[in-house]
Short mmCIF file of N, CA and C in Angstrom, two decimals:
data_model
loop_
_atom_site.label_atom_id
_atom_site.label_comp_id
_atom_site.label_asym_id
_atom_site.label_seq_id
_atom_site.Cartn_x
_atom_site.Cartn_y
_atom_site.Cartn_z
N MET A 228 -2.15 -3.42 25.92
CA MET A 228 -1.56 -3.60 24.61
C MET A 228 -0.05 -3.52 24.73
N GLU A 229 0.61 -4.26 23.85
CA GLU A 229 2.06 -4.26 23.81
C GLU A 229 2.49 -4.00 22.36
N PHE A 230 3.55 -3.21 22.19
CA PHE A 230 4.11 -2.92 20.88
C PHE A 230 5.45 -3.66 20.75
N VAL A 231 5.57 -4.47 19.70
CA VAL A 231 6.82 -5.18 19.44
C VAL A 231 7.34 -4.67 18.10
N GLN A 232 8.51 -4.05 18.12
CA GLN A 232 9.06 -3.47 16.90
C GLN A 232 9.49 -4.58 15.93
N LEU A 233 9.00 -4.46 14.69
CA LEU A 233 9.38 -5.40 13.64
C LEU A 233 10.44 -4.80 12.72
N PHE A 234 10.26 -3.53 12.36
CA PHE A 234 11.17 -2.84 11.45
C PHE A 234 11.39 -1.43 11.97
N ASP A 235 12.66 -1.09 12.24
CA ASP A 235 12.95 0.25 12.74
C ASP A 235 13.10 1.24 11.58
N ARG A 236 13.19 2.51 11.93
CA ARG A 236 13.23 3.57 10.93
C ARG A 236 14.38 3.37 9.94
N GLU A 237 15.55 3.01 10.42
CA GLU A 237 16.71 2.84 9.55
C GLU A 237 16.48 1.72 8.54
N ARG A 238 15.95 0.61 9.00
CA ARG A 238 15.70 -0.53 8.09
C ARG A 238 14.64 -0.16 7.05
N ILE A 239 13.61 0.57 7.47
CA ILE A 239 12.57 1.01 6.53
C ILE A 239 13.17 1.96 5.49
N GLU A 240 13.96 2.93 5.94
CA GLU A 240 14.57 3.89 5.01
C GLU A 240 15.45 3.18 3.98
N THR A 241 16.23 2.22 4.43
CA THR A 241 17.10 1.46 3.52
C THR A 241 16.26 0.72 2.49
N ARG A 242 15.21 0.05 2.94
CA ARG A 242 14.37 -0.73 2.02
C ARG A 242 13.64 0.18 1.04
N VAL A 243 13.17 1.34 1.50
CA VAL A 243 12.47 2.26 0.61
C VAL A 243 13.43 2.79 -0.47
N ARG A 244 14.66 3.09 -0.11
CA ARG A 244 15.65 3.53 -1.10
C ARG A 244 15.90 2.44 -2.14
N GLU A 245 15.98 1.18 -1.68
CA GLU A 245 16.16 0.06 -2.62
C GLU A 245 14.97 -0.05 -3.57
N LEU A 246 13.77 0.07 -3.02
CA LEU A 246 12.57 0.01 -3.86
C LEU A 246 12.56 1.17 -4.86
N GLY A 247 12.97 2.35 -4.42
CA GLY A 247 13.03 3.51 -5.31
C GLY A 247 13.94 3.26 -6.50
N ARG A 248 15.11 2.67 -6.25
CA ARG A 248 16.03 2.35 -7.34
C ARG A 248 15.43 1.29 -8.27
N GLU A 249 14.81 0.27 -7.69
CA GLU A 249 14.21 -0.82 -8.47
C GLU A 249 13.08 -0.30 -9.35
N ILE A 250 12.21 0.51 -8.79
CA ILE A 250 11.07 1.07 -9.54
C ILE A 250 11.56 2.02 -10.62
N SER A 251 12.52 2.87 -10.30
CA SER A 251 13.06 3.82 -11.28
C SER A 251 13.68 3.08 -12.45
N ALA A 252 14.43 2.03 -12.18
CA ALA A 252 15.05 1.24 -13.25
C ALA A 252 13.99 0.53 -14.10
N HIS A 253 12.94 0.05 -13.45
CA HIS A 253 11.89 -0.67 -14.17
C HIS A 253 11.16 0.24 -15.16
N TYR A 254 10.81 1.44 -14.76
CA TYR A 254 10.00 2.33 -15.61
C TYR A 254 10.84 3.24 -16.50
N GLY A 255 12.05 3.58 -16.09
CA GLY A 255 12.89 4.45 -16.91
C GLY A 255 12.18 5.74 -17.28
N ASP A 256 12.15 6.04 -18.59
CA ASP A 256 11.53 7.29 -19.07
C ASP A 256 10.06 7.13 -19.46
N GLU A 257 9.48 5.99 -19.16
CA GLU A 257 8.08 5.75 -19.51
C GLU A 257 7.16 6.65 -18.68
N PRO A 258 6.01 7.06 -19.23
CA PRO A 258 5.06 7.87 -18.45
C PRO A 258 4.47 7.04 -17.31
N LEU A 259 4.60 7.54 -16.09
CA LEU A 259 4.17 6.79 -14.91
C LEU A 259 3.28 7.65 -14.03
N VAL A 260 2.20 7.04 -13.55
CA VAL A 260 1.34 7.66 -12.55
C VAL A 260 1.44 6.80 -11.30
N CYS A 261 1.86 7.39 -10.19
CA CYS A 261 1.92 6.68 -8.91
C CYS A 261 0.68 7.05 -8.11
N VAL A 262 -0.03 6.03 -7.66
CA VAL A 262 -1.31 6.22 -6.97
C VAL A 262 -1.19 5.75 -5.53
N CYS A 263 -1.37 6.67 -4.61
CA CYS A 263 -1.33 6.36 -3.18
C CYS A 263 -2.72 5.95 -2.71
N VAL A 264 -2.79 4.81 -2.03
CA VAL A 264 -4.06 4.36 -1.44
C VAL A 264 -4.11 4.91 -0.02
N LEU A 265 -5.03 5.85 0.19
CA LEU A 265 -5.19 6.49 1.50
C LEU A 265 -5.98 5.60 2.43
N LYS A 266 -5.75 5.70 3.70
CA LYS A 266 -4.87 6.59 4.40
C LYS A 266 -3.56 5.92 4.72
N GLY A 267 -3.57 4.62 4.85
CA GLY A 267 -2.43 3.90 5.40
C GLY A 267 -1.12 4.03 4.66
N ALA A 268 -1.15 4.25 3.35
CA ALA A 268 0.08 4.26 2.56
C ALA A 268 0.75 5.63 2.48
N TYR A 269 0.17 6.65 3.09
CA TYR A 269 0.67 8.01 2.85
C TYR A 269 2.13 8.21 3.26
N VAL A 270 2.59 7.63 4.35
CA VAL A 270 3.98 7.82 4.78
C VAL A 270 4.92 7.08 3.82
N PHE A 271 4.62 5.83 3.54
CA PHE A 271 5.40 5.03 2.60
C PHE A 271 5.44 5.72 1.24
N PHE A 272 4.30 6.21 0.78
CA PHE A 272 4.20 6.86 -0.52
C PHE A 272 5.12 8.08 -0.58
N ALA A 273 5.06 8.94 0.43
CA ALA A 273 5.89 10.15 0.43
C ALA A 273 7.38 9.79 0.39
N ASP A 274 7.78 8.83 1.21
CA ASP A 274 9.18 8.42 1.23
C ASP A 274 9.58 7.78 -0.09
N LEU A 275 8.71 6.95 -0.65
CA LEU A 275 9.02 6.28 -1.91
C LEU A 275 9.15 7.27 -3.06
N MET A 276 8.27 8.26 -3.11
CA MET A 276 8.35 9.26 -4.18
C MET A 276 9.68 10.01 -4.13
N ARG A 277 10.16 10.30 -2.93
CA ARG A 277 11.45 10.99 -2.78
C ARG A 277 12.62 10.07 -3.13
N ALA A 278 12.42 8.77 -3.07
CA ALA A 278 13.49 7.81 -3.37
C ALA A 278 13.60 7.49 -4.87
N LEU A 279 12.64 7.95 -5.65
CA LEU A 279 12.67 7.69 -7.09
C LEU A 279 13.63 8.65 -7.78
N SER A 280 14.29 8.19 -8.83
CA SER A 280 15.11 9.07 -9.65
C SER A 280 14.36 9.51 -10.90
N ILE A 281 13.12 9.09 -11.03
CA ILE A 281 12.25 9.47 -12.14
C ILE A 281 11.21 10.44 -11.60
N HIS A 282 10.39 11.00 -12.49
CA HIS A 282 9.44 12.04 -12.09
C HIS A 282 8.02 11.66 -12.49
N PRO A 283 7.36 10.85 -11.68
CA PRO A 283 5.99 10.43 -12.02
C PRO A 283 4.97 11.52 -11.68
N VAL A 284 3.81 11.36 -12.24
CA VAL A 284 2.64 12.12 -11.81
C VAL A 284 2.12 11.38 -10.58
N VAL A 285 1.65 12.10 -9.57
CA VAL A 285 1.12 11.43 -8.38
C VAL A 285 -0.36 11.76 -8.21
N ASP A 286 -1.08 10.80 -7.66
CA ASP A 286 -2.49 10.99 -7.36
C ASP A 286 -2.87 10.09 -6.20
N PHE A 287 -4.11 10.22 -5.74
CA PHE A 287 -4.56 9.54 -4.53
C PHE A 287 -5.94 8.94 -4.74
N VAL A 288 -6.16 7.78 -4.12
CA VAL A 288 -7.49 7.17 -4.07
C VAL A 288 -7.76 6.77 -2.63
N ARG A 289 -9.03 6.56 -2.34
CA ARG A 289 -9.39 6.06 -1.02
C ARG A 289 -10.49 5.03 -1.17
N LEU A 290 -10.28 3.89 -0.53
CA LEU A 290 -11.24 2.80 -0.54
C LEU A 290 -11.74 2.56 0.87
N SER A 291 -12.97 2.16 0.99
CA SER A 291 -13.51 1.75 2.27
C SER A 291 -14.25 0.45 2.07
N SER A 292 -14.17 -0.41 3.05
CA SER A 292 -14.83 -1.70 2.99
C SER A 292 -15.90 -1.76 4.06
N TYR A 293 -17.10 -2.12 3.66
CA TYR A 293 -18.21 -2.21 4.60
C TYR A 293 -18.86 -3.58 4.48
N ALA A 294 -19.23 -4.16 5.60
CA ALA A 294 -19.96 -5.42 5.58
C ALA A 294 -21.42 -5.12 5.28
N ASP A 295 -21.99 -5.87 4.35
CA ASP A 295 -23.42 -5.68 4.08
C ASP A 295 -24.23 -6.72 4.85
N GLN A 296 -25.51 -6.78 4.57
CA GLN A 296 -26.40 -7.65 5.35
C GLN A 296 -26.11 -9.14 5.16
N THR A 297 -25.40 -9.49 4.10
CA THR A 297 -25.07 -10.90 3.88
C THR A 297 -23.71 -11.23 4.49
N SER A 298 -23.14 -10.31 5.24
CA SER A 298 -21.83 -10.40 5.88
C SER A 298 -20.68 -10.46 4.88
N ARG A 299 -20.98 -10.15 3.63
CA ARG A 299 -19.92 -10.01 2.63
C ARG A 299 -19.49 -8.55 2.65
N SER A 300 -18.25 -8.31 2.33
CA SER A 300 -17.83 -6.92 2.36
C SER A 300 -18.06 -6.25 1.01
N ARG A 301 -18.37 -4.99 1.09
CA ARG A 301 -18.67 -4.17 -0.09
C ARG A 301 -17.65 -3.06 -0.15
N MET A 302 -17.05 -2.84 -1.30
CA MET A 302 -16.03 -1.80 -1.44
C MET A 302 -16.68 -0.49 -1.88
N ILE A 303 -16.25 0.57 -1.24
CA ILE A 303 -16.68 1.91 -1.61
C ILE A 303 -15.45 2.67 -2.07
N PHE A 304 -15.51 3.23 -3.26
CA PHE A 304 -14.43 4.00 -3.84
C PHE A 304 -14.73 5.45 -3.48
N SER A 305 -14.23 5.93 -2.35
CA SER A 305 -14.65 7.23 -1.83
C SER A 305 -13.82 8.42 -2.29
N LYS A 306 -12.66 8.19 -2.89
CA LYS A 306 -11.87 9.28 -3.49
C LYS A 306 -11.26 8.73 -4.76
N ASP A 307 -11.61 9.33 -5.88
CA ASP A 307 -11.18 8.85 -7.18
C ASP A 307 -9.95 9.62 -7.66
N LEU A 308 -9.33 9.07 -8.69
CA LEU A 308 -8.20 9.74 -9.33
C LEU A 308 -8.65 11.05 -9.95
N GLU A 309 -7.71 11.97 -10.05
CA GLU A 309 -7.97 13.24 -10.73
C GLU A 309 -7.21 13.34 -12.04
N VAL A 310 -6.34 12.37 -12.33
CA VAL A 310 -5.58 12.39 -13.58
C VAL A 310 -6.02 11.23 -14.47
N ASP A 311 -5.82 11.42 -15.75
CA ASP A 311 -6.14 10.40 -16.75
C ASP A 311 -4.99 9.40 -16.80
N ILE A 312 -5.29 8.13 -16.69
CA ILE A 312 -4.25 7.09 -16.71
C ILE A 312 -4.20 6.33 -18.03
N ARG A 313 -5.03 6.68 -18.98
CA ARG A 313 -5.05 5.98 -20.27
C ARG A 313 -3.66 6.01 -20.90
N ASP A 314 -3.20 4.83 -21.32
CA ASP A 314 -1.91 4.66 -22.00
C ASP A 314 -0.70 5.03 -21.15
N LYS A 315 -0.87 5.10 -19.86
CA LYS A 315 0.26 5.36 -18.96
C LYS A 315 0.47 4.14 -18.07
N HIS A 316 1.67 3.97 -17.60
CA HIS A 316 1.93 2.95 -16.59
C HIS A 316 1.43 3.48 -15.26
N VAL A 317 0.84 2.60 -14.47
CA VAL A 317 0.30 2.98 -13.16
C VAL A 317 0.96 2.10 -12.11
N LEU A 318 1.45 2.75 -11.05
CA LEU A 318 1.98 2.03 -9.90
C LEU A 318 1.11 2.38 -8.71
N VAL A 319 0.38 1.38 -8.21
CA VAL A 319 -0.46 1.55 -7.03
C VAL A 319 0.42 1.31 -5.81
N VAL A 320 0.43 2.27 -4.89
CA VAL A 320 1.26 2.17 -3.69
C VAL A 320 0.34 1.96 -2.50
N GLU A 321 0.49 0.81 -1.86
CA GLU A 321 -0.38 0.36 -0.79
C GLU A 321 0.44 0.12 0.47
N ASP A 322 -0.20 0.24 1.63
CA ASP A 322 0.50 -0.02 2.88
C ASP A 322 0.68 -1.52 3.09
N VAL A 323 -0.42 -2.27 3.09
CA VAL A 323 -0.40 -3.71 3.32
C VAL A 323 -1.30 -4.39 2.30
N VAL A 324 -0.80 -5.46 1.70
CA VAL A 324 -1.66 -6.32 0.88
C VAL A 324 -1.71 -7.65 1.61
N ASP A 325 -2.90 -7.99 2.08
CA ASP A 325 -3.06 -9.28 2.77
C ASP A 325 -4.04 -10.16 2.02
N THR A 326 -5.34 -10.11 2.31
CA THR A 326 -6.29 -10.99 1.62
C THR A 326 -6.33 -10.70 0.12
N GLY A 327 -6.09 -9.45 -0.24
CA GLY A 327 -6.07 -9.07 -1.64
C GLY A 327 -7.38 -8.53 -2.17
N HIS A 328 -8.45 -8.58 -1.40
CA HIS A 328 -9.76 -8.15 -1.89
C HIS A 328 -9.78 -6.67 -2.27
N SER A 329 -9.26 -5.80 -1.41
CA SER A 329 -9.28 -4.36 -1.70
C SER A 329 -8.46 -4.02 -2.93
N ILE A 330 -7.26 -4.55 -2.99
CA ILE A 330 -6.40 -4.22 -4.12
C ILE A 330 -6.95 -4.82 -5.41
N GLN A 331 -7.56 -5.99 -5.34
CA GLN A 331 -8.18 -6.59 -6.54
C GLN A 331 -9.29 -5.68 -7.06
N PHE A 332 -10.11 -5.16 -6.14
CA PHE A 332 -11.18 -4.23 -6.53
C PHE A 332 -10.59 -3.01 -7.23
N LEU A 333 -9.58 -2.40 -6.61
CA LEU A 333 -8.97 -1.20 -7.17
C LEU A 333 -8.34 -1.49 -8.53
N LEU A 334 -7.64 -2.60 -8.66
CA LEU A 334 -7.01 -2.93 -9.94
C LEU A 334 -8.04 -3.07 -11.06
N LYS A 335 -9.19 -3.66 -10.76
CA LYS A 335 -10.25 -3.78 -11.77
C LYS A 335 -10.77 -2.40 -12.19
N VAL A 336 -10.94 -1.51 -11.21
CA VAL A 336 -11.39 -0.14 -11.52
C VAL A 336 -10.37 0.55 -12.42
N LEU A 337 -9.11 0.44 -12.08
CA LEU A 337 -8.06 1.11 -12.85
C LEU A 337 -7.89 0.49 -14.23
N GLU A 338 -7.92 -0.82 -14.32
CA GLU A 338 -7.73 -1.48 -15.61
C GLU A 338 -8.84 -1.13 -16.60
N ALA A 339 -10.03 -0.81 -16.12
CA ALA A 339 -11.13 -0.41 -17.00
C ALA A 339 -10.85 0.95 -17.65
N ARG A 340 -9.85 1.66 -17.16
CA ARG A 340 -9.50 2.97 -17.71
C ARG A 340 -8.36 2.90 -18.73
N HIS A 341 -7.98 1.70 -19.10
CA HIS A 341 -7.04 1.42 -20.18
C HIS A 341 -5.63 2.00 -19.98
N PRO A 342 -5.03 1.74 -18.83
CA PRO A 342 -3.62 2.15 -18.68
C PRO A 342 -2.74 1.20 -19.49
N ARG A 343 -1.51 1.59 -19.71
CA ARG A 343 -0.56 0.71 -20.39
C ARG A 343 -0.26 -0.50 -19.52
N SER A 344 -0.08 -0.29 -18.22
CA SER A 344 0.13 -1.39 -17.27
C SER A 344 -0.25 -0.91 -15.89
N VAL A 345 -0.52 -1.86 -15.00
CA VAL A 345 -0.79 -1.55 -13.60
C VAL A 345 0.01 -2.53 -12.75
N LYS A 346 0.82 -1.99 -11.86
CA LYS A 346 1.59 -2.81 -10.93
C LYS A 346 1.36 -2.30 -9.52
N VAL A 347 1.74 -3.13 -8.55
CA VAL A 347 1.51 -2.82 -7.14
C VAL A 347 2.82 -2.79 -6.37
N ALA A 348 2.98 -1.75 -5.56
CA ALA A 348 4.07 -1.69 -4.58
C ALA A 348 3.40 -1.67 -3.21
N ALA A 349 3.89 -2.48 -2.30
CA ALA A 349 3.33 -2.52 -0.94
C ALA A 349 4.46 -2.54 0.07
N MET A 350 4.28 -1.77 1.13
CA MET A 350 5.27 -1.77 2.20
C MET A 350 5.32 -3.13 2.87
N ILE A 351 4.15 -3.72 3.12
CA ILE A 351 4.05 -5.03 3.76
C ILE A 351 3.26 -5.96 2.85
N ASP A 352 3.82 -7.12 2.58
CA ASP A 352 3.17 -8.12 1.74
C ASP A 352 2.90 -9.36 2.59
N LYS A 353 1.62 -9.58 2.90
CA LYS A 353 1.20 -10.75 3.67
C LYS A 353 0.66 -11.81 2.70
N ALA A 354 1.53 -12.32 1.84
CA ALA A 354 1.13 -13.25 0.79
C ALA A 354 0.46 -14.50 1.34
N GLU A 355 0.86 -14.93 2.52
CA GLU A 355 0.27 -16.15 3.11
C GLU A 355 -1.21 -15.98 3.43
N ARG A 356 -1.67 -14.73 3.53
CA ARG A 356 -3.08 -14.46 3.85
C ARG A 356 -3.95 -14.24 2.61
N ARG A 357 -3.38 -14.35 1.41
CA ARG A 357 -4.13 -14.08 0.18
C ARG A 357 -5.33 -14.99 0.05
N GLU A 358 -6.45 -14.38 -0.27
CA GLU A 358 -7.68 -15.12 -0.58
C GLU A 358 -8.01 -15.01 -2.07
N VAL A 359 -7.41 -14.02 -2.73
CA VAL A 359 -7.59 -13.84 -4.17
C VAL A 359 -6.21 -13.69 -4.80
N ASP A 360 -6.14 -13.94 -6.08
CA ASP A 360 -4.86 -13.94 -6.78
C ASP A 360 -4.50 -12.53 -7.24
N VAL A 361 -3.69 -11.86 -6.43
CA VAL A 361 -3.13 -10.55 -6.81
C VAL A 361 -1.64 -10.58 -6.51
N ALA A 362 -0.89 -9.90 -7.36
CA ALA A 362 0.56 -9.87 -7.22
C ALA A 362 1.02 -8.55 -6.64
N VAL A 363 2.03 -8.62 -5.80
CA VAL A 363 2.74 -7.43 -5.36
C VAL A 363 4.07 -7.45 -6.11
N HIS A 364 4.26 -6.49 -6.97
CA HIS A 364 5.43 -6.47 -7.85
C HIS A 364 6.66 -5.88 -7.17
N PHE A 365 6.43 -4.94 -6.25
CA PHE A 365 7.52 -4.30 -5.52
C PHE A 365 7.15 -4.36 -4.04
N SER A 366 7.82 -5.24 -3.31
CA SER A 366 7.45 -5.53 -1.92
C SER A 366 8.50 -5.00 -0.96
N GLY A 367 8.04 -4.25 0.05
CA GLY A 367 8.94 -3.77 1.08
C GLY A 367 9.41 -4.90 1.96
N PHE A 368 8.48 -5.46 2.70
CA PHE A 368 8.79 -6.55 3.62
C PHE A 368 7.70 -7.60 3.57
N PRO A 369 8.07 -8.88 3.45
CA PRO A 369 7.06 -9.93 3.61
C PRO A 369 6.78 -10.12 5.10
N LEU A 370 5.55 -10.43 5.41
CA LEU A 370 5.17 -10.65 6.80
C LEU A 370 4.06 -11.68 6.81
N GLU A 371 4.16 -12.65 7.70
CA GLU A 371 3.17 -13.72 7.71
C GLU A 371 1.92 -13.37 8.50
N GLU A 372 2.08 -12.79 9.66
CA GLU A 372 0.90 -12.53 10.49
C GLU A 372 1.17 -11.37 11.42
N GLY A 373 0.16 -11.04 12.21
CA GLY A 373 0.29 -9.98 13.19
C GLY A 373 -0.45 -8.73 12.78
N TYR A 374 -0.97 -8.01 13.77
CA TYR A 374 -1.63 -6.74 13.53
C TYR A 374 -0.57 -5.66 13.67
N ILE A 375 -0.33 -4.91 12.61
CA ILE A 375 0.78 -3.96 12.62
C ILE A 375 0.31 -2.52 12.61
N VAL A 376 1.12 -1.66 13.24
CA VAL A 376 0.85 -0.23 13.31
C VAL A 376 2.16 0.52 13.09
N GLY A 377 2.03 1.82 12.88
CA GLY A 377 3.18 2.70 12.68
C GLY A 377 3.47 2.89 11.21
N TYR A 378 4.25 3.91 10.91
CA TYR A 378 4.65 4.23 9.54
C TYR A 378 3.41 4.35 8.64
N GLY A 379 2.37 5.01 9.19
CA GLY A 379 1.14 5.23 8.45
C GLY A 379 0.03 4.24 8.75
N LEU A 380 0.39 3.09 9.30
CA LEU A 380 -0.60 2.05 9.61
C LEU A 380 -1.24 2.36 10.96
N ASP A 381 -2.53 2.05 11.07
CA ASP A 381 -3.23 2.45 12.29
C ASP A 381 -3.98 1.31 12.95
N TYR A 382 -4.35 1.57 14.18
CA TYR A 382 -5.34 0.79 14.92
C TYR A 382 -6.33 1.81 15.44
N ALA A 383 -7.56 1.78 14.94
CA ALA A 383 -8.62 2.73 15.32
C ALA A 383 -8.12 4.17 15.16
N GLU A 384 -7.47 4.44 14.02
CA GLU A 384 -6.95 5.77 13.67
C GLU A 384 -5.83 6.26 14.58
N GLN A 385 -5.22 5.39 15.33
CA GLN A 385 -4.10 5.77 16.20
C GLN A 385 -2.83 5.06 15.75
N TYR A 386 -1.70 5.63 16.15
CA TYR A 386 -0.35 5.07 15.99
C TYR A 386 0.24 5.22 14.59
N ARG A 387 -0.42 5.95 13.69
CA ARG A 387 0.13 6.16 12.34
C ARG A 387 1.48 6.88 12.40
N GLU A 388 1.66 7.71 13.43
CA GLU A 388 2.84 8.59 13.51
C GLU A 388 4.11 7.87 13.94
N LEU A 389 4.02 6.66 14.41
CA LEU A 389 5.22 5.93 14.85
C LEU A 389 6.18 5.77 13.69
N ASP A 390 7.49 5.97 13.93
CA ASP A 390 8.44 5.96 12.82
C ASP A 390 8.95 4.56 12.46
N GLY A 391 8.55 3.55 13.20
CA GLY A 391 8.85 2.17 12.87
C GLY A 391 7.57 1.42 12.61
N ILE A 392 7.70 0.14 12.30
CA ILE A 392 6.52 -0.72 12.15
C ILE A 392 6.53 -1.70 13.31
N TYR A 393 5.41 -1.75 14.01
CA TYR A 393 5.28 -2.53 15.23
C TYR A 393 4.14 -3.52 15.11
N GLU A 394 4.31 -4.67 15.73
CA GLU A 394 3.19 -5.58 15.89
C GLU A 394 2.46 -5.16 17.16
N LEU A 395 1.17 -5.03 17.06
CA LEU A 395 0.34 -4.67 18.20
C LEU A 395 -0.20 -5.96 18.80
N ARG A 396 0.16 -6.22 20.05
CA ARG A 396 -0.29 -7.44 20.71
C ARG A 396 -1.26 -7.08 21.80
N PHE A 397 -2.34 -7.81 21.85
CA PHE A 397 -3.40 -7.58 22.83
C PHE A 397 -3.28 -8.60 23.96
N PRO A 398 -3.54 -8.17 25.18
CA PRO A 398 -3.45 -9.13 26.31
C PRO A 398 -4.47 -10.25 26.14
N GLN A 399 -4.06 -11.43 26.55
CA GLN A 399 -4.96 -12.59 26.51
C GLN A 399 -6.01 -12.43 27.59
N ALA A 400 -7.23 -12.75 27.26
CA ALA A 400 -8.33 -12.61 28.23
C ALA A 400 -8.33 -13.73 29.24
#
């Protein structure tokens, strides 16, 4: 395996501060709940929360995707919110949005709880890979392709601790 750095720590920190200012200006004094999608978004989420000049309520969810017998994937909502989001703005913080299936599932679950609004912030936005129509309202970095690790992102539960974002390249067989 080879690691190719895409975004170093300094570039990530700069972009997260910019997103913090953008999100803070967007919501102002409105009631906001920021929802971290575990596990991959935890580093981005922590940094983003510190970059905000507003004071949201924070909570966490966890989704898992499993292939069923028809080879379609099935979403499991394995950790639910602990706070009420009714009539509040919700910002879902995700590590990567690519095909959009997971985030679409989560948005439907959240919207059924009658929040004032639901928006998405993602560290990496792979819009070219979208299979369903979901928007990323606050995007860290657009990326077209590549398997990425670091800054909370993993490969087989490894490499989350890396302080940059790297493309993981596998040797050709």
